[in-house]
mmCIF file of C-alpha atoms in Angstrom:
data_model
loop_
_atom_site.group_PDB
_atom_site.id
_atom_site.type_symbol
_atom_site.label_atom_id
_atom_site.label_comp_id
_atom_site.label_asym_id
_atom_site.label_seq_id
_atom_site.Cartn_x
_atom_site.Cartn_y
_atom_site.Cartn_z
ATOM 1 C CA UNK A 1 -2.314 -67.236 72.472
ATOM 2 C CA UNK A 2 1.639 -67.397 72.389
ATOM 3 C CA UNK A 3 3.142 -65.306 69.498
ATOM 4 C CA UNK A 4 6.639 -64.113 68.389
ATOM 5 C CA UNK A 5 6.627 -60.351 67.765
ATOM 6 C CA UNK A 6 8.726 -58.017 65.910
ATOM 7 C CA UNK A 7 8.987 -55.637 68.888
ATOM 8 C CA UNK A 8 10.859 -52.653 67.377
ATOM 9 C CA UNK A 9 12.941 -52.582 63.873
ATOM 10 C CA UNK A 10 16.131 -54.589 63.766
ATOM 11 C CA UNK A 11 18.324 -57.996 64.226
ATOM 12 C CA UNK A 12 17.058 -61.361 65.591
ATOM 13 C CA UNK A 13 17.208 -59.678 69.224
ATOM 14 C CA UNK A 14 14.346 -57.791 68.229
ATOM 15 C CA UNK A 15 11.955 -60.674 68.730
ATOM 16 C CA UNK A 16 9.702 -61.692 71.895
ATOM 17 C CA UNK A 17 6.913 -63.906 72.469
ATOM 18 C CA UNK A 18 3.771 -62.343 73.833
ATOM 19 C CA UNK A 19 0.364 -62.962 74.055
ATOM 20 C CA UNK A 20 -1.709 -61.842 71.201
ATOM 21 C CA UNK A 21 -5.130 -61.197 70.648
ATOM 22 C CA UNK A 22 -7.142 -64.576 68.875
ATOM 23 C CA UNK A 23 -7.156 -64.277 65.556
ATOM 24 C CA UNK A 24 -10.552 -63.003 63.570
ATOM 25 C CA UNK A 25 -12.199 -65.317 61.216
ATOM 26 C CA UNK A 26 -13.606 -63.231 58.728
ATOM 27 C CA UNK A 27 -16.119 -64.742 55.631
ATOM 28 C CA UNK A 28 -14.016 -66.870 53.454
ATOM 29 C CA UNK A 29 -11.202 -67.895 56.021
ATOM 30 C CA UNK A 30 -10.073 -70.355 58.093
ATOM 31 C CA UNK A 31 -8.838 -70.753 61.669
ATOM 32 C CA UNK A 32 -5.489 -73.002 61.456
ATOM 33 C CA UNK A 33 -4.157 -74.187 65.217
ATOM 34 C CA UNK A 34 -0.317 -74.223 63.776
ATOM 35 C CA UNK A 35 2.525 -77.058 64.518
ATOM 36 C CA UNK A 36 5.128 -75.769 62.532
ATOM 37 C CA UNK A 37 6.291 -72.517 61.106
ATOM 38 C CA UNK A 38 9.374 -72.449 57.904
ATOM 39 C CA UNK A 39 11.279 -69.250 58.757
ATOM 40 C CA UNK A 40 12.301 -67.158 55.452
ATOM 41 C CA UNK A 41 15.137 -64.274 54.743
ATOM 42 C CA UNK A 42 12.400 -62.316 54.114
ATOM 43 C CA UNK A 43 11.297 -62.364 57.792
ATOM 44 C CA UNK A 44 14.152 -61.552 58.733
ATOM 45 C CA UNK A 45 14.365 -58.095 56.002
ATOM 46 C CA UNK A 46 10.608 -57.596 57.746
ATOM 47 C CA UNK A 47 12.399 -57.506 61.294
ATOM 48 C CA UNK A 48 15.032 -55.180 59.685
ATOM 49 C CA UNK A 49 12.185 -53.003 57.810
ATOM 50 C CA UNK A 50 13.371 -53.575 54.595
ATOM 51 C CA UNK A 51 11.128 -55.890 53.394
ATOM 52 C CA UNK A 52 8.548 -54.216 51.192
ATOM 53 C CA UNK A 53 4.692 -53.522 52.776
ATOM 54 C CA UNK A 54 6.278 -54.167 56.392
ATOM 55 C CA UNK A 55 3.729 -53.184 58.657
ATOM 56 C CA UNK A 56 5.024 -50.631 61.728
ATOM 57 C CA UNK A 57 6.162 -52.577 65.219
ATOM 58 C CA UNK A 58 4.542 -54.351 66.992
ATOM 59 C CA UNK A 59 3.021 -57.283 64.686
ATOM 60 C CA UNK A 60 3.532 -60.992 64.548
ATOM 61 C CA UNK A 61 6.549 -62.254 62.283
ATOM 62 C CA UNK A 62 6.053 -65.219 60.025
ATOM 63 C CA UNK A 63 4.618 -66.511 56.783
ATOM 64 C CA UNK A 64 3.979 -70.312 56.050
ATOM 65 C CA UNK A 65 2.906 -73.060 58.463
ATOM 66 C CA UNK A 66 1.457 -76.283 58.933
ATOM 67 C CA UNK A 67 -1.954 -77.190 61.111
ATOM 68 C CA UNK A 68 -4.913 -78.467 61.341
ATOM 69 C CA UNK A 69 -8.071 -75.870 60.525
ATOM 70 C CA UNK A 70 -10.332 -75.576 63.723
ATOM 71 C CA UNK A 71 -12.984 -73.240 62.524
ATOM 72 C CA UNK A 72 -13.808 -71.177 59.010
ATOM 73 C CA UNK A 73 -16.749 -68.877 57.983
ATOM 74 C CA UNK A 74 -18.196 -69.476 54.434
ATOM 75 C CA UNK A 75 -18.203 -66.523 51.859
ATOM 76 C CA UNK A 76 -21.816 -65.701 53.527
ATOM 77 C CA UNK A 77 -20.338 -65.151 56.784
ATOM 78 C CA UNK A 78 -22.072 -68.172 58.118
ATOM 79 C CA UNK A 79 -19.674 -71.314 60.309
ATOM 80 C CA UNK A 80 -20.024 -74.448 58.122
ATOM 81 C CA UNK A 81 -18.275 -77.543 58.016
ATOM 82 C CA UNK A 82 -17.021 -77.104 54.889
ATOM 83 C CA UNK A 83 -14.959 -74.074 53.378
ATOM 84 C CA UNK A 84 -16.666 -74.209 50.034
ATOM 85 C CA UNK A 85 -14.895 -74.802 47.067
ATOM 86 C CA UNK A 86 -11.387 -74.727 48.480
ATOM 87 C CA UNK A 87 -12.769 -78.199 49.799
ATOM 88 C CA UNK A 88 -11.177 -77.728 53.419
ATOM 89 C CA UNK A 89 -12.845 -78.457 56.451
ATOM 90 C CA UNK A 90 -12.335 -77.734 60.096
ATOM 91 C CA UNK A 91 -10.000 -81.163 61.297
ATOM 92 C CA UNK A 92 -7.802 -81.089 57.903
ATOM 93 C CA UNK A 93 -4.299 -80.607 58.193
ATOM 94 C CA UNK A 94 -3.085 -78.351 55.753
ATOM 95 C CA UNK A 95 0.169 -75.860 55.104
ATOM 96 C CA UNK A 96 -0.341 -72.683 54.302
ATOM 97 C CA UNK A 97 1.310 -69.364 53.219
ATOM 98 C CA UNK A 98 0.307 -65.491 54.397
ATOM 99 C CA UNK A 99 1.797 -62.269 54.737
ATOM 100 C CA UNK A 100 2.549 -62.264 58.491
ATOM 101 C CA UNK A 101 1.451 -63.831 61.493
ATOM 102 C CA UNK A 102 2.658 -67.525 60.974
ATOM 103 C CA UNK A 103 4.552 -67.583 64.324
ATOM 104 C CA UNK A 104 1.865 -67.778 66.650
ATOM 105 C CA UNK A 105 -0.372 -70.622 67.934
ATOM 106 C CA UNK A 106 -3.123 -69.972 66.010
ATOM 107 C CA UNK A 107 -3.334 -68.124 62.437
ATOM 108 C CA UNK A 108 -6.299 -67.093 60.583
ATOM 109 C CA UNK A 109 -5.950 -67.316 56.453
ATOM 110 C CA UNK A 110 -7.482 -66.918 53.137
ATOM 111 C CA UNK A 111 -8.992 -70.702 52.268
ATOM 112 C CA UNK A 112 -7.291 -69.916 48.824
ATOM 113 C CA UNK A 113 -3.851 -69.575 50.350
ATOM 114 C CA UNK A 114 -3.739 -73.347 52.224
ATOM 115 C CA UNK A 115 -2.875 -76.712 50.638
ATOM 116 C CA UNK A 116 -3.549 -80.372 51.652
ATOM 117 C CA UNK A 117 -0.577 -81.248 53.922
ATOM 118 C CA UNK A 118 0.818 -84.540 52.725
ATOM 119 C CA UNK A 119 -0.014 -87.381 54.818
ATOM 120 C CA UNK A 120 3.650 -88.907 54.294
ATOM 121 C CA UNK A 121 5.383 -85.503 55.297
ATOM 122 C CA UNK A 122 5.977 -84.469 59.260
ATOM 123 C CA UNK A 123 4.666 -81.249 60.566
ATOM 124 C CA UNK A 124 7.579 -80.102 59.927
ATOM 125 C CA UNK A 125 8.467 -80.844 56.562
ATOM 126 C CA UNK A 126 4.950 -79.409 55.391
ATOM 127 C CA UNK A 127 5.738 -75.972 56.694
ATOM 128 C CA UNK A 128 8.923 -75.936 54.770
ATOM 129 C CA UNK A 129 6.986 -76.145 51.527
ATOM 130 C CA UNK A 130 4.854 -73.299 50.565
ATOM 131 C CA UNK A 131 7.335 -70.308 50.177
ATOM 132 C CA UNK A 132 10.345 -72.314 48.835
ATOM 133 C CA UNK A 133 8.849 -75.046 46.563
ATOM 134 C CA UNK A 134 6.871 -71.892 44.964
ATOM 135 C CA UNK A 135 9.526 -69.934 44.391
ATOM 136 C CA UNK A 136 10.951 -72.775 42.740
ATOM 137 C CA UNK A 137 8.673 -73.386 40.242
ATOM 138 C CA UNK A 138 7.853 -70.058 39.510
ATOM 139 C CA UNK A 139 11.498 -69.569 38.361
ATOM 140 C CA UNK A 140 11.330 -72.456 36.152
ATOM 141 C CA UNK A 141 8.677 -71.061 34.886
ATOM 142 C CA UNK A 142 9.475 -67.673 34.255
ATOM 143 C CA UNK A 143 12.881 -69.016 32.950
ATOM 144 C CA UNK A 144 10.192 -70.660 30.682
ATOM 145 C CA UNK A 145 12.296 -74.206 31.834
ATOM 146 C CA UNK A 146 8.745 -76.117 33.270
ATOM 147 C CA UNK A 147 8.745 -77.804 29.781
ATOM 148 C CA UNK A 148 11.666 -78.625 28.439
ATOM 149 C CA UNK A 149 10.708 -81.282 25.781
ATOM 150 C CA UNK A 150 13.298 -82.695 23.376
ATOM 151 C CA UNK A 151 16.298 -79.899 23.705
ATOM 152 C CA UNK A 152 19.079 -80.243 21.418
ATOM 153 C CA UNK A 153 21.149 -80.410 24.932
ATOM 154 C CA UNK A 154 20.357 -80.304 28.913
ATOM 155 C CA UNK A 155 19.090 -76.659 29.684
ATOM 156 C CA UNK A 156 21.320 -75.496 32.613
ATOM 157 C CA UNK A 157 20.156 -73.280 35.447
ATOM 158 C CA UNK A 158 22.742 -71.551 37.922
ATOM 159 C CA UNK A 159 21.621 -71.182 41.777
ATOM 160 C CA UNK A 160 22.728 -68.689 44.229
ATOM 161 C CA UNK A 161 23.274 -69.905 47.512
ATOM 162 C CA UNK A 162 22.210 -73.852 46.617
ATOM 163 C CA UNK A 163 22.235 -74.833 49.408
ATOM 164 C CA UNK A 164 19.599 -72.703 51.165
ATOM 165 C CA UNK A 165 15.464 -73.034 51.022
ATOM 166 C CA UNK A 166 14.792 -72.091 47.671
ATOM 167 C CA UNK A 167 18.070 -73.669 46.291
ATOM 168 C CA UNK A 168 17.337 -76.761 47.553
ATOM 169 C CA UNK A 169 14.053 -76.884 46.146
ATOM 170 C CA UNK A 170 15.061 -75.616 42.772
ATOM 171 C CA UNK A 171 17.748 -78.964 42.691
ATOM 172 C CA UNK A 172 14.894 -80.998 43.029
ATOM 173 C CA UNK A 173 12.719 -79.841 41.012
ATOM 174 C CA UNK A 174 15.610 -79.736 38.080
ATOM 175 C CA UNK A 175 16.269 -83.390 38.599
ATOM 176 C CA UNK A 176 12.834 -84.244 37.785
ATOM 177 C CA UNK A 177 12.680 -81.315 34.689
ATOM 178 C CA UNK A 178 16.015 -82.580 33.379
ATOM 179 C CA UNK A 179 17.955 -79.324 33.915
ATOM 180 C CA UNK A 180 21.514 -79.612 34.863
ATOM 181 C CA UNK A 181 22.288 -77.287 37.520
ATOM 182 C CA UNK A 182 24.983 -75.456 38.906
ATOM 183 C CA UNK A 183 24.758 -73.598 42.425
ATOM 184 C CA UNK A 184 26.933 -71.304 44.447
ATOM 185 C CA UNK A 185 27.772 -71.809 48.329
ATOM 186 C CA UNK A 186 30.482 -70.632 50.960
ATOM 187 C CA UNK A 187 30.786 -74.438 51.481
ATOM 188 C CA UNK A 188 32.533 -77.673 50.720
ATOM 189 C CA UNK A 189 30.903 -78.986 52.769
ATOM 190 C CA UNK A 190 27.046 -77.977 51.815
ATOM 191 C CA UNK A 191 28.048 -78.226 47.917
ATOM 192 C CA UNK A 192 28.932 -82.114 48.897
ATOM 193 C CA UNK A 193 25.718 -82.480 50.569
ATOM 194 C CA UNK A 194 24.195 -80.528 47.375
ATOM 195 C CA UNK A 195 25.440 -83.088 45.023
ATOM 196 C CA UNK A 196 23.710 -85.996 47.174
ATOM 197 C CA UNK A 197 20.302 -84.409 46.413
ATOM 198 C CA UNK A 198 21.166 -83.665 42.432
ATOM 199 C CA UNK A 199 23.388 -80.740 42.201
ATOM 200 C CA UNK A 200 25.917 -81.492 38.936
ATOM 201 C CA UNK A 201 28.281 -78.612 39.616
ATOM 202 C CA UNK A 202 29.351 -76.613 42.786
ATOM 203 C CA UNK A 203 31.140 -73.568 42.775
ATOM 204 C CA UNK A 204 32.670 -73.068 46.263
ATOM 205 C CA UNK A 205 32.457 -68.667 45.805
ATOM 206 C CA UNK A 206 34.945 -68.048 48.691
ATOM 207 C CA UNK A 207 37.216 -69.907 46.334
ATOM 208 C CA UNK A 208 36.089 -68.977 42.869
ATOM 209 C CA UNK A 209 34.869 -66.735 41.140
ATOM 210 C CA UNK A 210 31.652 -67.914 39.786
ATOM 211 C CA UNK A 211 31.212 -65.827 36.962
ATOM 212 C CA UNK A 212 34.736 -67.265 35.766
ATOM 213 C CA UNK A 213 34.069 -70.870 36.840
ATOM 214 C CA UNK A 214 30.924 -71.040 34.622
ATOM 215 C CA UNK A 215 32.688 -70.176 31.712
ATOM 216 C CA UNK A 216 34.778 -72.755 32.377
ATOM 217 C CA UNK A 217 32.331 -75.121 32.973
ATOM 218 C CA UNK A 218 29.943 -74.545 30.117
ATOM 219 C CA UNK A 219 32.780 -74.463 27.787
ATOM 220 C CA UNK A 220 32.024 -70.426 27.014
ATOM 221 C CA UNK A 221 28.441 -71.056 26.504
ATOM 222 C CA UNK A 222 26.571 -69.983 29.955
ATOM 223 C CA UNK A 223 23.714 -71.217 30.994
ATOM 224 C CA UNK A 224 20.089 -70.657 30.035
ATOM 225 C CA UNK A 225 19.015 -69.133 33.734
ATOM 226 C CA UNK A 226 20.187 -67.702 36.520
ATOM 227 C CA UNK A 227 18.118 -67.585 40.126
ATOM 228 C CA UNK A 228 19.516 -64.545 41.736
ATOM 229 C CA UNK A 229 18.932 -63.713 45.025
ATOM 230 C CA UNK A 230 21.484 -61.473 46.130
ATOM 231 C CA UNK A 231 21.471 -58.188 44.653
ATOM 232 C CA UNK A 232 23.971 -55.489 43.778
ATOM 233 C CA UNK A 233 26.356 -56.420 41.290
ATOM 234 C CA UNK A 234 25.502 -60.239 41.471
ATOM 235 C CA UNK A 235 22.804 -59.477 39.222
ATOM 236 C CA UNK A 236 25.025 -57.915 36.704
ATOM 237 C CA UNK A 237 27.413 -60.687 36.995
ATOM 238 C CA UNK A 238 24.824 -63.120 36.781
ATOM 239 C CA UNK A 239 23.513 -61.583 33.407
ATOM 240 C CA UNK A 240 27.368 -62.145 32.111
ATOM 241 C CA UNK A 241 26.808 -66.036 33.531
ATOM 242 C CA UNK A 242 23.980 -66.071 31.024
ATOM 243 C CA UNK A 243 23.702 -67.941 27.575
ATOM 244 C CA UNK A 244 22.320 -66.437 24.434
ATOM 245 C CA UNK A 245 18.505 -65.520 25.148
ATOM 246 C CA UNK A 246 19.160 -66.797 28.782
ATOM 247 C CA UNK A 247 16.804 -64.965 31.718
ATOM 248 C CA UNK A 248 17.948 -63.742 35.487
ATOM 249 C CA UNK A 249 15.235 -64.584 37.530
ATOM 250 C CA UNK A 250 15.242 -62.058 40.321
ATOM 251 C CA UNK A 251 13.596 -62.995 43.650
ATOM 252 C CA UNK A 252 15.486 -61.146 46.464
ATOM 253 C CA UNK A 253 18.264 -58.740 47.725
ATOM 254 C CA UNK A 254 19.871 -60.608 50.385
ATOM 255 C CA UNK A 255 22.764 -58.654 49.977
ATOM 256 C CA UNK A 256 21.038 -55.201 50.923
ATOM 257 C CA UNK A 257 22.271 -53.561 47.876
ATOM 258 C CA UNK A 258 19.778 -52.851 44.936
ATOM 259 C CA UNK A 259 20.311 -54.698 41.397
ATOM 260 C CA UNK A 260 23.091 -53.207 39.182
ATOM 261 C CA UNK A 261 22.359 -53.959 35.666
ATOM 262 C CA UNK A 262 24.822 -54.867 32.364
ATOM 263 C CA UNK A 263 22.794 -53.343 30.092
ATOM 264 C CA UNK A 264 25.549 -53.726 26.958
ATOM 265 C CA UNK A 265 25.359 -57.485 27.850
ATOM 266 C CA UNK A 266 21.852 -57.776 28.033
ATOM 267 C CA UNK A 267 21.606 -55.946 24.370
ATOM 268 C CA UNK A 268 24.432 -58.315 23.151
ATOM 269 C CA UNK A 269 23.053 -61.569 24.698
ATOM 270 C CA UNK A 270 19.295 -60.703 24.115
ATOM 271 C CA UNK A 271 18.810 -61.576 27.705
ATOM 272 C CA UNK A 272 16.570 -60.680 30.433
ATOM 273 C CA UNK A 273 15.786 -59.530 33.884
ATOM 274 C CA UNK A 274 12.611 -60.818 35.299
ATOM 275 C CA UNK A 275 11.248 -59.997 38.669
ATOM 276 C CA UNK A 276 9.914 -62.928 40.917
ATOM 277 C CA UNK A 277 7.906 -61.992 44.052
ATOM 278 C CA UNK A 278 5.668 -64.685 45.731
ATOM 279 C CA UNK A 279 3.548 -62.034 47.458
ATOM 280 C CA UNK A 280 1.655 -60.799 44.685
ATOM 281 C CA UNK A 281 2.010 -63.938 42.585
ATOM 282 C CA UNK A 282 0.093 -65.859 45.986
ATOM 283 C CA UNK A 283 -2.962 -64.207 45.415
ATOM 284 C CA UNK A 284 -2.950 -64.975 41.574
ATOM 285 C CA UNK A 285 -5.214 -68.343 41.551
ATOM 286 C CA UNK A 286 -4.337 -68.662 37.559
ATOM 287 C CA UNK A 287 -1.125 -68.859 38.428
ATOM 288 C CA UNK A 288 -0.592 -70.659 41.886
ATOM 289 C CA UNK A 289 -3.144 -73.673 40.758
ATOM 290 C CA UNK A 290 -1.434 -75.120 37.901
ATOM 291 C CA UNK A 291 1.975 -74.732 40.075
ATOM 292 C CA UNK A 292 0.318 -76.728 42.760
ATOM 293 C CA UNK A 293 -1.161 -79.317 40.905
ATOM 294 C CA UNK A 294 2.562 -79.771 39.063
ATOM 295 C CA UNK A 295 4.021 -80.347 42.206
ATOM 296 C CA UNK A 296 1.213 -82.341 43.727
ATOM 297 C CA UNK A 297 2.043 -85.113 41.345
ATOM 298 C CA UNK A 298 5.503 -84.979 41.938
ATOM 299 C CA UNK A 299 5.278 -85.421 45.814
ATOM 300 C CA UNK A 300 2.250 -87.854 45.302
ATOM 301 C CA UNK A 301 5.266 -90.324 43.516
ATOM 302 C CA UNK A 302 7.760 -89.837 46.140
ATOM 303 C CA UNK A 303 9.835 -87.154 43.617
ATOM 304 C CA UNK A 304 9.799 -84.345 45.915
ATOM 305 C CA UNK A 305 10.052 -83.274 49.902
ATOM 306 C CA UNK A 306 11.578 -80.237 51.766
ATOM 307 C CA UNK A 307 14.926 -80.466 52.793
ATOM 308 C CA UNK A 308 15.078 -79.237 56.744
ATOM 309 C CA UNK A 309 18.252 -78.702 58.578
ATOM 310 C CA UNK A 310 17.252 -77.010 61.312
ATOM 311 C CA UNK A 311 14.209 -77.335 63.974
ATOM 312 C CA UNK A 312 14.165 -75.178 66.679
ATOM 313 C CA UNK A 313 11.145 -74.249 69.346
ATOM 314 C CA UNK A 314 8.982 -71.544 68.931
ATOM 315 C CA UNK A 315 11.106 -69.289 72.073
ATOM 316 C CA UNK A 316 14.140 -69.381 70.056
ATOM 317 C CA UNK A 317 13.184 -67.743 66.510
ATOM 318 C CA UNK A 318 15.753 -65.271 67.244
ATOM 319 C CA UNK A 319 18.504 -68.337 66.521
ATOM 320 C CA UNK A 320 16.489 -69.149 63.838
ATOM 321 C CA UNK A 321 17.048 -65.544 62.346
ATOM 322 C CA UNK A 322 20.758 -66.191 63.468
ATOM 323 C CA UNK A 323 21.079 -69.375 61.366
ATOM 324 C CA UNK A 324 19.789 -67.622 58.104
ATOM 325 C CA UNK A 325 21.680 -64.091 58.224
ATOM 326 C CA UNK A 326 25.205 -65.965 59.082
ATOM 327 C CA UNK A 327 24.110 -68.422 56.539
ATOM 328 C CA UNK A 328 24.819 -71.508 58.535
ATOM 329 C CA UNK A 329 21.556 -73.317 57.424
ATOM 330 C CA UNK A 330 21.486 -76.376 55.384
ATOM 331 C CA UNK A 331 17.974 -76.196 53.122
ATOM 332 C CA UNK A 332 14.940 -75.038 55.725
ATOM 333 C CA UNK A 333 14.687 -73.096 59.084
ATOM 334 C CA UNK A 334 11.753 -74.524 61.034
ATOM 335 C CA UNK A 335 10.282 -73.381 64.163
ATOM 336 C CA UNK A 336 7.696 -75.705 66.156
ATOM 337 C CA UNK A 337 4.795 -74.517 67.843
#
């Protein structure tokens, strides 16, 4: 089968389709023949080897997709037609999320780690989902924002880089949780777009300073979370963005630069740092179901569905990887298979 490999550590050039090996179904997996792969920053830090647990060159890059499941092996190590009490079988067209590998023509997965494709959604738009519309969520809900209930006012989240994957999931999903949200961007442009899908404020950072405009903004106050994304001192800036008791929610370095930390305004705010990382989280059923079936009834009404600005063919990943490390995407990076 046809597969894009990290060939050696480094940029988007770093990347060539080879044959691979088929994958092994072992007992409780499934065999999924992909369409669609969602490209993340993180495969790109994997390509750069500074993603965390990055395996040594050569291996296959990639880590959610949408397919349909042509084979899987029961917990007894026996073929069935059913995967047991994931409630997949082989023919059902599912997206998934996994650690590597996505970007190839044929993946093999934990049954726990796949999700009923929507029947409304494209190929496409279903391989967008799992690592963005997680992360979402799981900031809400570490913000402790999934519930907001009768607040004395609007609880307001800040966004780093709005107008990427994540951030354009996280506007959706505060439109339907009643959060007002602000978002950073290097765009005009893509904080007008923002606004279409929800956004309330845009802070073009190029041109302001965010930590300065949200003062403004909020009248002094801050707001109750910040998702932070970039690293170095963002995240101490962030934790000055923050209201009293208000939580950074930490899920990435894009920047390259580890966290700094305002400790003084942490003590004086009684705010917090909390880590997100959707790799250990993923294999966390406890946590992953309830997400899922949150969101399930939010795309089952028509309230949610990936964003994609960009579809590109499975030979051109390295473009892909282009698009997200000069930031010129607009929401999701897919790649069709």
């Amino acid at each position: 089968m046809r597969a894009v490999f990290v060939t050696r550590l480094g940029g988007p050039e770093v990347l060539q389709i080879h044959e691979a090996p088929e994958p092994q179904v072992r007992p409780g997996k499934v065999l999924v023949e992909i369409e669609a792969a969602g490209v993340n920053f993180a495969d790109a830090m994997m390509a750069r080897g500074t993603y965390p647990g990055t395996p040594q060159p050569p291996f296959i890059a990639g880590r959610e997709f949408c397919g349909t499941i042509v084979d899987s092996i029961n917990s007894s190590g026996g073929r069935s037609t059913s995967t047991g009490a994931s409630g997949f079988s082989p023919g059902d067209r599912v997206m998934g999320y996994c650690q590597g590998a996505a970007f190839a023509e044929r993946v093999a997965v934990s049954a726990n780690s796949i999700w009923p494709a929507p029947k409304n959604w494209t190929a496409v738009e279903a391989a967008a989902f799992p690592v963005n519309f997680f992360t979402a969520y799981l900031a809400f809900w570490k913000a402790g924002l999934t519930d907001v209930g009768d607040s004395a006012r609007r609880p307001r989240v800040l966004i780093h880089a709005v107008a990427g994957g994540v951030g354009t999931a996280a506007v959706e999903i505060a439109k339907i949780l009643g959060i007002e949200t602000y978002g950073t961007s290097s765009s005009d442009e893509k904080l007008s777009r923002m606004r279409q899908l929800g956004l309330n404020h845009g802070i073009n950072y190029k041109q302001d300073d965010y930590e300065e405009a949200i003062q403004k903004l909020t009248d002094g106050e801050g707001v109750d979370a910040v998702f932070e994304m970039l690293g170095g001192e963002h995240t101490a800036k962030s934790t000055r963005c923050l209201a009293f008791l208000g939580r950074v929610i930490l899920y990435g370095t894009a920047t390259g630069v580890q966290p700094q930390f305002d400790v003084r305004t942490m003590y004086t705010k009684q705010a917090s740092v909390h880590g997100l990382w959707l790799s250990p989280l993923a294999s966390h059923k406890e946590v992953m179901e309830p997400a899922w079936q949150r969101m399930k009834e939010w795309i089952d009404s028509g309230k949610l569905r990936p964003v994609v600005g960009h579809t590109l063919p499975l030979h051109r990943a390295g473009d892909a990887f282009r698009l997200l490390l000069e930031r010129k995407n607009f929401g999701k990076v897919v790649l069709t298979v």
